[in-house]
Amino acid sequence: VTLRFGEAAHPACRKSKFRFDPEAGLVYGRGGKPVGTKDRLGYLQVNVGGRLAMAHRLIWESVHGPIPDGLE
């Protein structure tokens, strides 16, 4: 599944070329290599535009649109 971001997403996300494999739970970057590191709680983080972003948040925004206020 290629992650696609709408106009409300951070500009770096809109330019990124991430792909998500829901069965493996992996996020792939350019070149088809897995990207990201796990934080101390086990959440996957990926580098987007020089900043770490939580992979589950990127996937949510790609599928459902911006995260609603109060759930950020």
PDB file of N, CA and C in Angstrom:
ATOM      1  N   VAL A   1       0.851  -1.164   0.000  1.00  0.00           N
ATOM      2  CA  VAL A   1       0.000   0.000   0.000  1.00  0.00           C
ATOM      3  C   VAL A   1       0.900   1.232   0.000  1.00  0.00           C
ATOM      4  N   THR A   2       0.798   2.059  -1.000  1.00  0.00           N
ATOM      5  CA  THR A   2       1.569   3.290  -1.038  1.00  0.00           C
ATOM      6  C   THR A   2       0.857   4.314  -0.177  1.00  0.00           C
ATOM      7  N   LEU A   3       1.597   4.943   0.727  1.00  0.00           N
ATOM      8  CA  LEU A   3       1.014   5.955   1.602  1.00  0.00           C
ATOM      9  C   LEU A   3       0.869   7.253   0.825  1.00  0.00           C
ATOM     10  N   ARG A   4      -0.337   7.788   0.786  1.00  0.00           N
ATOM     11  CA  ARG A   4      -0.609   9.045   0.087  1.00  0.00           C
ATOM     12  C   ARG A   4      -1.161  10.035   1.101  1.00  0.00           C
ATOM     13  N   PHE A   5      -0.686  11.256   1.011  1.00  0.00           N
ATOM     14  CA  PHE A   5      -1.046  12.269   1.985  1.00  0.00           C
ATOM     15  C   PHE A   5      -1.751  13.421   1.291  1.00  0.00           C
ATOM     16  N   GLY A   6      -2.832  13.907   1.921  1.00  0.00           N
ATOM     17  CA  GLY A   6      -3.599  15.008   1.377  1.00  0.00           C
ATOM     18  C   GLY A   6      -2.937  16.350   1.616  1.00  0.00           C
ATOM     19  N   GLU A   7      -3.588  17.387   1.163  1.00  0.00           N
ATOM     20  CA  GLU A   7      -3.059  18.742   1.275  1.00  0.00           C
ATOM     21  C   GLU A   7      -2.862  19.192   2.721  1.00  0.00           C
ATOM     22  N   ALA A   8      -3.614  18.624   3.657  1.00  0.00           N
ATOM     23  CA  ALA A   8      -3.504  19.036   5.067  1.00  0.00           C
ATOM     24  C   ALA A   8      -2.278  18.434   5.746  1.00  0.00           C
ATOM     25  N   ALA A   9      -1.648  17.456   5.119  1.00  0.00           N
ATOM     26  CA  ALA A   9      -0.486  16.803   5.730  1.00  0.00           C
ATOM     27  C   ALA A   9       0.731  17.713   5.689  1.00  0.00           C
ATOM     28  N   HIS A  10       1.690  17.415   6.538  1.00  0.00           N
ATOM     29  CA  HIS A  10       2.957  18.148   6.548  1.00  0.00           C
ATOM     30  C   HIS A  10       3.580  18.063   5.154  1.00  0.00           C
ATOM     31  N   PRO A  11       4.147  19.173   4.651  1.00  0.00           N
ATOM     32  CA  PRO A  11       4.722  19.164   3.297  1.00  0.00           C
ATOM     33  C   PRO A  11       5.731  18.044   3.063  1.00  0.00           C
ATOM     34  N   ALA A  12       6.534  17.715   4.059  1.00  0.00           N
ATOM     35  CA  ALA A  12       7.513  16.634   3.889  1.00  0.00           C
ATOM     36  C   ALA A  12       6.818  15.305   3.669  1.00  0.00           C
ATOM     37  N   CYS A  13       5.670  15.094   4.305  1.00  0.00           N
ATOM     38  CA  CYS A  13       4.917  13.847   4.106  1.00  0.00           C
ATOM     39  C   CYS A  13       4.382  13.770   2.690  1.00  0.00           C
ATOM     40  N   ARG A  14       3.884  14.900   2.168  1.00  0.00           N
ATOM     41  CA  ARG A  14       3.312  14.888   0.822  1.00  0.00           C
ATOM     42  C   ARG A  14       4.362  14.520  -0.225  1.00  0.00           C
ATOM     43  N   LYS A  15       5.628  14.838   0.031  1.00  0.00           N
ATOM     44  CA  LYS A  15       6.696  14.544  -0.927  1.00  0.00           C
ATOM     45  C   LYS A  15       7.288  13.151  -0.730  1.00  0.00           C
ATOM     46  N   SER A  16       7.024  12.518   0.405  1.00  0.00           N
ATOM     47  CA  SER A  16       7.658  11.244   0.718  1.00  0.00           C
ATOM     48  C   SER A  16       7.103  10.122  -0.150  1.00  0.00           C
ATOM     49  N   LYS A  17       7.881   9.086  -0.280  1.00  0.00           N
ATOM     50  CA  LYS A  17       7.503   7.911  -1.079  1.00  0.00           C
ATOM     51  C   LYS A  17       7.536   6.670  -0.197  1.00  0.00           C
ATOM     52  N   PHE A  18       6.691   6.644   0.835  1.00  0.00           N
ATOM     53  CA  PHE A  18       6.641   5.490   1.721  1.00  0.00           C
ATOM     54  C   PHE A  18       5.628   4.484   1.214  1.00  0.00           C
ATOM     55  N   ARG A  19       5.900   3.221   1.522  1.00  0.00           N
ATOM     56  CA  ARG A  19       4.961   2.145   1.215  1.00  0.00           C
ATOM     57  C   ARG A  19       4.829   1.317   2.479  1.00  0.00           C
ATOM     58  N   PHE A  20       3.618   0.879   2.768  1.00  0.00           N
ATOM     59  CA  PHE A  20       3.337   0.134   3.996  1.00  0.00           C
ATOM     60  C   PHE A  20       2.856  -1.262   3.648  1.00  0.00           C
ATOM     61  N   ASP A  21       3.429  -2.265   4.310  1.00  0.00           N
ATOM     62  CA  ASP A  21       2.984  -3.652   4.174  1.00  0.00           C
ATOM     63  C   ASP A  21       2.235  -4.011   5.451  1.00  0.00           C
ATOM     64  N   PRO A  22       0.891  -4.003   5.415  1.00  0.00           N
ATOM     65  CA  PRO A  22       0.124  -4.242   6.632  1.00  0.00           C
ATOM     66  C   PRO A  22       0.323  -5.639   7.215  1.00  0.00           C
ATOM     67  N   GLU A  23       0.594  -6.630   6.386  1.00  0.00           N
ATOM     68  CA  GLU A  23       0.790  -7.981   6.908  1.00  0.00           C
ATOM     69  C   GLU A  23       2.106  -8.118   7.667  1.00  0.00           C
ATOM     70  N   ALA A  24       3.158  -7.463   7.156  1.00  0.00           N
ATOM     71  CA  ALA A  24       4.462  -7.539   7.812  1.00  0.00           C
ATOM     72  C   ALA A  24       4.621  -6.444   8.870  1.00  0.00           C
ATOM     73  N   GLY A  25       3.788  -5.389   8.768  1.00  0.00           N
ATOM     74  CA  GLY A  25       3.906  -4.278   9.700  1.00  0.00           C
ATOM     75  C   GLY A  25       5.134  -3.430   9.447  1.00  0.00           C
ATOM     76  N   LEU A  26       5.599  -3.407   8.200  1.00  0.00           N
ATOM     77  CA  LEU A  26       6.806  -2.661   7.854  1.00  0.00           C
ATOM     78  C   LEU A  26       6.486  -1.486   6.945  1.00  0.00           C
ATOM     79  N   VAL A  27       7.305  -0.445   7.063  1.00  0.00           N
ATOM     80  CA  VAL A  27       7.226   0.707   6.179  1.00  0.00           C
ATOM     81  C   VAL A  27       8.488   0.699   5.333  1.00  0.00           C
ATOM     82  N   TYR A  28       8.310   0.859   4.026  1.00  0.00           N
ATOM     83  CA  TYR A  28       9.437   0.847   3.095  1.00  0.00           C
ATOM     84  C   TYR A  28       9.617   2.236   2.500  1.00  0.00           C
ATOM     85  N   GLY A  29      10.853   2.606   2.284  1.00  0.00           N
ATOM     86  CA  GLY A  29      11.179   3.894   1.680  1.00  0.00           C
ATOM     87  C   GLY A  29      11.565   3.719   0.229  1.00  0.00           C
ATOM     88  N   ARG A  30      12.213   4.753  -0.295  1.00  0.00           N
ATOM     89  CA  ARG A  30      12.685   4.689  -1.677  1.00  0.00           C
ATOM     90  C   ARG A  30      13.664   3.536  -1.808  1.00  0.00           C
ATOM     91  N   GLY A  31      13.609   2.865  -2.909  1.00  0.00           N
ATOM     92  CA  GLY A  31      14.478   1.719  -3.123  1.00  0.00           C
ATOM     93  C   GLY A  31      13.914   0.430  -2.556  1.00  0.00           C
ATOM     94  N   GLY A  32      12.755   0.491  -1.907  1.00  0.00           N
ATOM     95  CA  GLY A  32      12.102  -0.705  -1.398  1.00  0.00           C
ATOM     96  C   GLY A  32      12.708  -1.295  -0.139  1.00  0.00           C
ATOM     97  N   LYS A  33      13.552  -0.517   0.550  1.00  0.00           N
ATOM     98  CA  LYS A  33      14.166  -1.014   1.784  1.00  0.00           C
ATOM     99  C   LYS A  33      13.334  -0.605   2.992  1.00  0.00           C
ATOM    100  N   PRO A  34      13.235  -1.494   4.011  1.00  0.00           N
ATOM    101  CA  PRO A  34      12.515  -1.106   5.236  1.00  0.00           C
ATOM    102  C   PRO A  34      13.176   0.113   5.873  1.00  0.00           C
ATOM    103  N   VAL A  35      12.352   1.009   6.404  1.00  0.00           N
ATOM    104  CA  VAL A  35      12.857   2.214   7.050  1.00  0.00           C
ATOM    105  C   VAL A  35      12.349   2.274   8.485  1.00  0.00           C
ATOM    106  N   GLY A  36      13.009   3.091   9.284  1.00  0.00           N
ATOM    107  CA  GLY A  36      12.546   3.366  10.632  1.00  0.00           C
ATOM    108  C   GLY A  36      13.294   2.607  11.705  1.00  0.00           C
ATOM    109  N   THR A  37      13.065   3.072  12.918  1.00  0.00           N
ATOM    110  CA  THR A  37      13.620   2.445  14.116  1.00  0.00           C
ATOM    111  C   THR A  37      12.515   2.407  15.159  1.00  0.00           C
ATOM    112  N   LYS A  38      12.629   1.466  16.082  1.00  0.00           N
ATOM    113  CA  LYS A  38      11.644   1.394  17.168  1.00  0.00           C
ATOM    114  C   LYS A  38      12.083   2.301  18.305  1.00  0.00           C
ATOM    115  N   ASP A  39      11.109   2.989  18.904  1.00  0.00           N
ATOM    116  CA  ASP A  39      11.422   3.795  20.080  1.00  0.00           C
ATOM    117  C   ASP A  39      11.433   2.881  21.305  1.00  0.00           C
ATOM    118  N   ARG A  40      11.631   3.452  22.475  1.00  0.00           N
ATOM    119  CA  ARG A  40      11.770   2.634  23.688  1.00  0.00           C
ATOM    120  C   ARG A  40      10.491   1.886  24.052  1.00  0.00           C
ATOM    121  N   LEU A  41       9.350   2.314  23.506  1.00  0.00           N
ATOM    122  CA  LEU A  41       8.086   1.627  23.763  1.00  0.00           C
ATOM    123  C   LEU A  41       7.712   0.645  22.649  1.00  0.00           C
ATOM    124  N   GLY A  42       8.557   0.571  21.612  1.00  0.00           N
ATOM    125  CA  GLY A  42       8.305  -0.373  20.526  1.00  0.00           C
ATOM    126  C   GLY A  42       7.579   0.200  19.326  1.00  0.00           C
ATOM    127  N   TYR A  43       7.289   1.513  19.343  1.00  0.00           N
ATOM    128  CA  TYR A  43       6.620   2.143  18.205  1.00  0.00           C
ATOM    129  C   TYR A  43       7.631   2.448  17.109  1.00  0.00           C
ATOM    130  N   LEU A  44       7.250   2.213  15.853  1.00  0.00           N
ATOM    131  CA  LEU A  44       8.123   2.484  14.730  1.00  0.00           C
ATOM    132  C   LEU A  44       8.140   3.977  14.429  1.00  0.00           C
ATOM    133  N   GLN A  45       9.353   4.526  14.277  1.00  0.00           N
ATOM    134  CA  GLN A  45       9.545   5.928  13.911  1.00  0.00           C
ATOM    135  C   GLN A  45      10.257   5.970  12.568  1.00  0.00           C
ATOM    136  N   VAL A  46       9.880   6.915  11.717  1.00  0.00           N
ATOM    137  CA  VAL A  46      10.555   7.097  10.436  1.00  0.00           C
ATOM    138  C   VAL A  46      10.972   8.553  10.296  1.00  0.00           C
ATOM    139  N   ASN A  47      12.029   8.772   9.533  1.00  0.00           N
ATOM    140  CA  ASN A  47      12.536  10.113   9.301  1.00  0.00           C
ATOM    141  C   ASN A  47      11.786  10.722   8.121  1.00  0.00           C
ATOM    142  N   VAL A  48      11.112  11.845   8.371  1.00  0.00           N
ATOM    143  CA  VAL A  48      10.380  12.551   7.332  1.00  0.00           C
ATOM    144  C   VAL A  48      10.850  14.000   7.351  1.00  0.00           C
ATOM    145  N   GLY A  49      11.541  14.396   6.312  1.00  0.00           N
ATOM    146  CA  GLY A  49      11.994  15.770   6.223  1.00  0.00           C
ATOM    147  C   GLY A  49      12.933  16.172   7.353  1.00  0.00           C
ATOM    148  N   GLY A  50      13.742  15.248   7.837  1.00  0.00           N
ATOM    149  CA  GLY A  50      14.688  15.552   8.904  1.00  0.00           C
ATOM    150  C   GLY A  50      14.122  15.458  10.307  1.00  0.00           C
ATOM    151  N   ARG A  51      12.853  15.072  10.450  1.00  0.00           N
ATOM    152  CA  ARG A  51      12.218  14.916  11.766  1.00  0.00           C
ATOM    153  C   ARG A  51      11.676  13.508  11.898  1.00  0.00           C
ATOM    154  N   LEU A  52      11.734  12.978  13.117  1.00  0.00           N
ATOM    155  CA  LEU A  52      11.155  11.661  13.355  1.00  0.00           C
ATOM    156  C   LEU A  52       9.640  11.771  13.467  1.00  0.00           C
ATOM    157  N   ALA A  53       8.954  10.871  12.790  1.00  0.00           N
ATOM    158  CA  ALA A  53       7.492  10.815  12.844  1.00  0.00           C
ATOM    159  C   ALA A  53       7.095   9.387  13.203  1.00  0.00           C
ATOM    160  N   MET A  54       6.033   9.257  13.953  1.00  0.00           N
ATOM    161  CA  MET A  54       5.540   7.938  14.329  1.00  0.00           C
ATOM    162  C   MET A  54       4.847   7.308  13.112  1.00  0.00           C
ATOM    163  N   ALA A  55       5.289   6.102  12.750  1.00  0.00           N
ATOM    164  CA  ALA A  55       4.776   5.439  11.552  1.00  0.00           C
ATOM    165  C   ALA A  55       3.266   5.229  11.620  1.00  0.00           C
ATOM    166  N   HIS A  56       2.725   4.872  12.789  1.00  0.00           N
ATOM    167  CA  HIS A  56       1.288   4.613  12.876  1.00  0.00           C
ATOM    168  C   HIS A  56       0.477   5.880  12.607  1.00  0.00           C
ATOM    169  N   ARG A  57       1.034   7.041  12.947  1.00  0.00           N
ATOM    170  CA  ARG A  57       0.349   8.301  12.673  1.00  0.00           C
ATOM    171  C   ARG A  57       0.359   8.605  11.173  1.00  0.00           C
ATOM    172  N   LEU A  58       1.494   8.332  10.517  1.00  0.00           N
ATOM    173  CA  LEU A  58       1.569   8.540   9.066  1.00  0.00           C
ATOM    174  C   LEU A  58       0.585   7.627   8.342  1.00  0.00           C
ATOM    175  N   ILE A  59       0.499   6.382   8.798  1.00  0.00           N
ATOM    176  CA  ILE A  59      -0.421   5.436   8.169  1.00  0.00           C
ATOM    177  C   ILE A  59      -1.864   5.886   8.381  1.00  0.00           C
ATOM    178  N   TRP A  60      -2.209   6.325   9.594  1.00  0.00           N
ATOM    179  CA  TRP A  60      -3.561   6.823   9.870  1.00  0.00           C
ATOM    180  C   TRP A  60      -3.905   7.971   8.930  1.00  0.00           C
ATOM    181  N   GLU A  61      -2.999   8.952   8.839  1.00  0.00           N
ATOM    182  CA  GLU A  61      -3.269  10.125   8.003  1.00  0.00           C
ATOM    183  C   GLU A  61      -3.392   9.751   6.539  1.00  0.00           C
ATOM    184  N   SER A  62      -2.634   8.772   6.101  1.00  0.00           N
ATOM    185  CA  SER A  62      -2.712   8.341   4.722  1.00  0.00           C
ATOM    186  C   SER A  62      -4.055   7.673   4.414  1.00  0.00           C
ATOM    187  N   VAL A  63      -4.572   6.907   5.371  1.00  0.00           N
ATOM    188  CA  VAL A  63      -5.823   6.165   5.164  1.00  0.00           C
ATOM    189  C   VAL A  63      -7.041   7.018   5.471  1.00  0.00           C
ATOM    190  N   HIS A  64      -7.016   7.781   6.590  1.00  0.00           N
ATOM    191  CA  HIS A  64      -8.210   8.470   7.070  1.00  0.00           C
ATOM    192  C   HIS A  64      -8.174   9.987   6.927  1.00  0.00           C
ATOM    193  N   GLY A  65      -7.021  10.559   6.605  1.00  0.00           N
ATOM    194  CA  GLY A  65      -6.888  12.008   6.559  1.00  0.00           C
ATOM    195  C   GLY A  65      -6.310  12.515   7.875  1.00  0.00           C
ATOM    196  N   PRO A  66      -6.319  13.827   8.070  1.00  0.00           N
ATOM    197  CA  PRO A  66      -5.707  14.403   9.273  1.00  0.00           C
ATOM    198  C   PRO A  66      -6.270  13.816  10.571  1.00  0.00           C
ATOM    199  N   ILE A  67      -5.402  13.674  11.555  1.00  0.00           N
ATOM    200  CA  ILE A  67      -5.830  13.192  12.866  1.00  0.00           C
ATOM    201  C   ILE A  67      -6.692  14.265  13.514  1.00  0.00           C
ATOM    202  N   PRO A  68      -7.893  13.915  13.984  1.00  0.00           N
ATOM    203  CA  PRO A  68      -8.796  14.913  14.569  1.00  0.00           C
ATOM    204  C   PRO A  68      -8.200  15.594  15.799  1.00  0.00           C
ATOM    205  N   ASP A  69      -8.575  16.855  15.998  1.00  0.00           N
ATOM    206  CA  ASP A  69      -8.153  17.575  17.186  1.00  0.00           C
ATOM    207  C   ASP A  69      -8.550  16.786  18.423  1.00  0.00           C
ATOM    208  N   GLY A  70      -7.678  16.801  19.414  1.00  0.00           N
ATOM    209  CA  GLY A  70      -7.943  16.086  20.653  1.00  0.00           C
ATOM    210  C   GLY A  70      -7.401  14.662  20.646  1.00  0.00           C
ATOM    211  N   LEU A  71      -7.066  14.140  19.464  1.00  0.00           N
ATOM    212  CA  LEU A  71      -6.510  12.794  19.375  1.00  0.00           C
ATOM    213  C   LEU A  71      -5.032  12.833  18.998  1.00  0.00           C
ATOM    214  N   GLU A  72      -4.472  14.001  18.934  1.00  0.00           N
ATOM    215  CA  GLU A  72      -3.064  14.133  18.545  1.00  0.00           C
ATOM    216  C   GLU A  72      -2.145  13.806  19.671  1.00  0.00           C
TER     217      GLU A  72
END
